[in-house]
Amino acid sequence: MSTFAKWAPAVLALAVVAGPGVWRFSRHVITIAHEAGHALVALLTGRRLEGIKLNSDTSGVTVSRGRPTGPAVVLMYFAGYVTPSLLGLGAAALVTAGHVRPLLWATVALLAGVLVMIRNAFGVLSVLLTGGAMFAVSWYATAEWQGAFALFVTWFLLLGGVRPVGELQRRRARGRAPRSDADQLARITGVPGLVWVLLFAAVTIGTLLLGGRLLLPL
């Protein structure tokens, strides 16, 4: 793959994440990953997962039942903001190893799992559109286009995982996010919400740097 072919998806993903108008729509994909992270950790830690809702304003909520405090709840709340970036890092490893089609099919499978847990019409539509795009590329596109699309998705997850953390802190500073993941973690642990936001930022920025190191030509 040429240097241009490696850079073009990164530039396009940056434009999608940085552009206010485009981001308003593309952020729904990040929300799907965010809520999927909550749901997966809830299941892995033995909590009872009741469902996921995705809203048209790009917010979402994952409902689970279990102990209101403890390590499982902390892990569940922490997972949301870091999941898109961690998925991006995993995707970067698969892309650089040449496993493009398995990456696309794994993404379709993950979205199918999320779809089962969606509990509102807009959420169903969001997941179906995202999964449909992934399936169409994996089934109909040429290998070259699959590779370019996989790179774009990878960069989008890596870059798109960072921006919501900044948005979260801006909302918190204005008093508009009293029940955010960071504030829920502060309530459970006694550690200030700002510390949790900084931890979100450290993970998302760190994975962006690691993923970029894997993807970009030296």
Short mmCIF file of C-alpha atoms in Angstrom, two decimals:
data_model
loop_
_atom_site.label_atom_id
_atom_site.label_comp_id
_atom_site.label_asym_id
_atom_site.label_seq_id
_atom_site.Cartn_x
_atom_site.Cartn_y
_atom_site.Cartn_z
CA MET A 1 0.00 0.00 0.00
CA SER A 2 1.37 3.41 -0.99
CA THR A 3 2.09 6.18 1.50
CA PHE A 4 -0.82 8.19 0.05
CA ALA A 5 -3.19 5.26 0.53
CA LYS A 6 -2.14 5.04 4.19
CA TRP A 7 -2.50 8.77 4.83
CA ALA A 8 -5.76 9.41 2.96
CA PRO A 9 -8.04 7.43 5.33
CA ALA A 10 -6.39 9.16 8.30
CA VAL A 11 -7.00 12.60 6.81
CA LEU A 12 -10.60 11.72 5.97
CA ALA A 13 -11.23 10.38 9.48
CA LEU A 14 -9.74 13.55 10.98
CA ALA A 15 -12.03 15.67 8.82
CA VAL A 16 -15.06 13.63 9.91
CA VAL A 17 -14.16 13.93 13.60
CA ALA A 18 -13.11 17.59 13.49
CA GLY A 19 -15.95 18.86 11.30
CA PRO A 20 -18.85 20.03 13.52
CA GLY A 21 -21.57 19.20 11.00
CA VAL A 22 -20.27 15.77 10.07
CA TRP A 23 -19.36 14.90 13.65
CA ARG A 24 -22.95 15.48 14.76
CA PHE A 25 -23.93 12.43 12.68
CA SER A 26 -20.80 10.28 12.81
CA ARG A 27 -20.65 10.54 16.61
CA HIS A 28 -23.51 8.03 16.74
CA VAL A 29 -20.98 5.32 15.81
CA ILE A 30 -18.81 6.31 18.78
CA THR A 31 -21.88 6.18 21.01
CA ILE A 32 -22.60 2.63 19.83
CA ALA A 33 -19.05 1.61 20.79
CA HIS A 34 -19.31 3.51 24.10
CA GLU A 35 -22.51 1.77 25.17
CA ALA A 36 -21.23 -1.59 23.90
CA GLY A 37 -18.26 -1.16 26.23
CA HIS A 38 -20.56 -0.63 29.20
CA ALA A 39 -22.66 -3.64 28.19
CA LEU A 40 -19.72 -6.00 27.62
CA VAL A 41 -18.09 -5.20 30.95
CA ALA A 42 -21.44 -5.53 32.71
CA LEU A 43 -21.82 -9.04 31.30
CA LEU A 44 -18.20 -10.02 32.00
CA THR A 45 -18.49 -8.91 35.62
CA GLY A 46 -21.67 -10.85 36.24
CA ARG A 47 -24.18 -8.03 36.18
CA ARG A 48 -27.62 -8.52 34.64
CA LEU A 49 -27.79 -6.55 31.39
CA GLU A 50 -31.30 -5.26 30.67
CA GLY A 51 -30.75 -3.21 27.53
CA ILE A 52 -29.21 -0.32 25.64
CA LYS A 53 -30.83 2.85 24.33
CA LEU A 54 -29.26 5.12 21.73
CA ASN A 55 -30.73 8.60 21.37
CA SER A 56 -30.88 11.00 18.42
CA ASP A 57 -28.82 13.59 20.34
CA THR A 58 -25.89 11.08 20.31
CA SER A 59 -26.35 10.20 23.97
CA GLY A 60 -27.00 6.68 25.16
CA VAL A 61 -27.70 4.63 28.25
CA THR A 62 -26.97 1.06 29.24
CA VAL A 63 -29.10 -0.42 31.99
CA SER A 64 -27.83 -3.28 34.12
CA ARG A 65 -28.70 -4.70 37.50
CA GLY A 66 -26.38 -5.68 40.31
CA ARG A 67 -24.54 -4.22 43.26
CA PRO A 68 -24.53 -0.39 43.12
CA THR A 69 -20.91 -0.21 44.27
CA GLY A 70 -17.75 -2.26 43.96
CA PRO A 71 -15.09 -3.02 41.31
CA ALA A 72 -17.61 -4.35 38.76
CA VAL A 73 -19.52 -1.07 38.69
CA VAL A 74 -16.32 0.96 38.52
CA LEU A 75 -15.08 -1.08 35.55
CA MET A 76 -18.46 -0.79 33.84
CA TYR A 77 -18.60 3.01 34.11
CA PHE A 78 -14.94 3.38 33.15
CA ALA A 79 -15.32 1.23 30.03
CA GLY A 80 -17.60 3.56 28.08
CA TYR A 81 -15.27 6.40 27.13
CA VAL A 82 -12.24 4.19 26.52
CA THR A 83 -13.91 1.44 24.47
CA PRO A 84 -13.92 3.22 21.06
CA SER A 85 -10.20 3.92 21.38
CA LEU A 86 -9.38 0.39 22.52
CA LEU A 87 -11.39 -1.01 19.62
CA GLY A 88 -9.42 1.30 17.34
CA LEU A 89 -6.14 -0.01 18.73
CA GLY A 90 -7.25 -3.59 18.20
CA ALA A 91 -8.34 -2.73 14.68
CA ALA A 92 -4.95 -1.14 14.01
CA ALA A 93 -3.22 -4.36 15.05
CA LEU A 94 -5.45 -6.43 12.74
CA VAL A 95 -5.07 -4.06 9.79
CA THR A 96 -1.27 -3.97 10.03
CA ALA A 97 -1.26 -7.77 10.25
CA GLY A 98 -3.25 -7.95 7.01
CA HIS A 99 -6.46 -9.26 8.59
CA VAL A 100 -8.79 -6.75 6.96
CA ARG A 101 -11.75 -8.98 6.11
CA PRO A 102 -11.74 -10.73 9.53
CA LEU A 103 -11.78 -7.25 11.09
CA LEU A 104 -14.82 -6.23 9.06
CA TRP A 105 -16.67 -9.47 9.83
CA ALA A 106 -15.81 -9.24 13.52
CA THR A 107 -17.24 -5.72 13.54
CA VAL A 108 -20.45 -6.96 11.93
CA ALA A 109 -20.69 -9.71 14.55
CA LEU A 110 -20.17 -7.24 17.40
CA LEU A 111 -22.84 -4.95 16.00
CA ALA A 112 -25.22 -7.89 15.74
CA GLY A 113 -24.62 -8.59 19.41
CA VAL A 114 -25.34 -4.96 20.28
CA LEU A 115 -28.50 -5.00 18.16
CA VAL A 116 -29.97 -7.78 20.30
CA MET A 117 -29.73 -5.52 23.36
CA ILE A 118 -31.13 -2.33 21.80
CA ARG A 119 -34.42 -1.22 23.33
CA ASN A 120 -35.51 1.74 21.20
CA ALA A 121 -36.28 2.38 17.53
CA PHE A 122 -33.58 4.99 16.91
CA GLY A 123 -30.97 2.68 18.40
CA VAL A 124 -32.07 -0.15 16.13
CA LEU A 125 -31.82 2.15 13.11
CA SER A 126 -28.35 3.39 14.10
CA VAL A 127 -26.94 -0.10 14.58
CA LEU A 128 -28.56 -1.46 11.41
CA LEU A 129 -27.14 1.38 9.29
CA THR A 130 -23.68 0.97 10.77
CA GLY A 131 -23.72 -2.81 10.47
CA GLY A 132 -25.18 -2.61 6.96
CA ALA A 133 -22.31 -0.40 5.80
CA MET A 134 -19.76 -2.78 7.29
CA PHE A 135 -21.42 -5.80 5.72
CA ALA A 136 -21.71 -4.16 2.30
CA VAL A 137 -18.02 -3.28 2.21
CA SER A 138 -16.93 -6.70 3.47
CA TRP A 139 -19.14 -8.51 0.94
CA TYR A 140 -19.09 -6.37 -2.21
CA ALA A 141 -15.98 -4.17 -2.17
CA THR A 142 -12.66 -5.09 -3.71
CA ALA A 143 -9.73 -5.96 -1.45
CA GLU A 144 -8.20 -2.52 -2.09
CA TRP A 145 -11.37 -0.70 -1.04
CA GLN A 146 -11.80 -2.98 1.94
CA GLY A 147 -8.31 -2.08 3.09
CA ALA A 148 -8.93 1.65 2.68
CA PHE A 149 -12.27 1.41 4.49
CA ALA A 150 -10.74 -0.60 7.35
CA LEU A 151 -8.05 2.05 7.74
CA PHE A 152 -10.68 4.79 7.80
CA VAL A 153 -12.73 2.97 10.44
CA THR A 154 -9.62 2.36 12.52
CA TRP A 155 -8.55 6.00 12.40
CA PHE A 156 -12.11 7.13 13.07
CA LEU A 157 -12.26 5.04 16.25
CA LEU A 158 -8.84 6.24 17.40
CA LEU A 159 -9.54 9.91 16.72
CA GLY A 160 -13.23 9.78 17.56
CA GLY A 161 -12.47 8.25 20.94
CA VAL A 162 -10.59 11.37 22.04
CA ARG A 163 -13.07 14.11 21.21
CA PRO A 164 -15.95 12.97 23.49
CA VAL A 165 -13.65 13.19 26.51
CA GLY A 166 -13.08 16.89 25.87
CA GLU A 167 -16.79 17.37 25.25
CA LEU A 168 -17.54 15.64 28.54
CA GLN A 169 -15.33 17.97 30.55
CA ARG A 170 -16.81 21.06 28.85
CA ARG A 171 -20.31 19.88 29.81
CA ARG A 172 -19.16 19.15 33.35
CA ALA A 173 -17.59 22.60 33.67
CA ARG A 174 -20.96 24.14 32.73
CA GLY A 175 -22.85 21.91 35.14
CA ARG A 176 -24.65 20.12 32.31
CA ALA A 177 -23.50 16.55 33.02
CA PRO A 178 -24.26 15.78 36.68
CA ARG A 179 -24.82 12.08 35.95
CA SER A 180 -21.91 11.55 33.57
CA ASP A 181 -19.74 8.44 33.81
CA ALA A 182 -17.01 10.48 35.50
CA ASP A 183 -19.41 11.81 38.12
CA GLN A 184 -20.91 8.38 38.72
CA LEU A 185 -17.37 7.08 39.28
CA ALA A 186 -16.71 9.98 41.66
CA ARG A 187 -19.83 9.11 43.63
CA ILE A 188 -18.87 5.43 43.90
CA THR A 189 -15.15 5.82 44.63
CA GLY A 190 -14.77 9.25 46.22
CA VAL A 191 -12.16 10.13 43.59
CA PRO A 192 -12.98 13.52 41.96
CA GLY A 193 -14.70 13.41 38.58
CA LEU A 194 -11.91 15.45 36.99
CA VAL A 195 -9.43 12.69 37.84
CA TRP A 196 -11.58 10.19 35.99
CA VAL A 197 -11.82 12.52 32.99
CA LEU A 198 -8.03 12.79 32.98
CA LEU A 199 -7.78 8.98 33.08
CA PHE A 200 -10.19 8.77 30.13
CA ALA A 201 -7.98 11.26 28.29
CA ALA A 202 -4.78 9.36 29.12
CA VAL A 203 -6.19 6.11 27.73
CA THR A 204 -7.73 7.60 24.59
CA ILE A 205 -4.72 9.75 23.71
CA GLY A 206 -2.34 6.91 24.53
CA THR A 207 -4.17 4.48 22.27
CA LEU A 208 -4.24 7.10 19.50
CA LEU A 209 -0.47 7.43 19.72
CA LEU A 210 0.06 3.66 19.80
CA GLY A 211 -2.38 3.05 16.97
CA GLY A 212 -0.84 5.83 14.92
CA ARG A 213 2.59 4.30 15.41
CA LEU A 214 1.27 1.03 14.02
CA LEU A 215 -0.58 2.55 11.08
CA LEU A 216 1.59 5.35 9.78
CA PRO A 217 4.66 4.67 7.65
CA LEU A 218 7.88 5.33 9.53
#
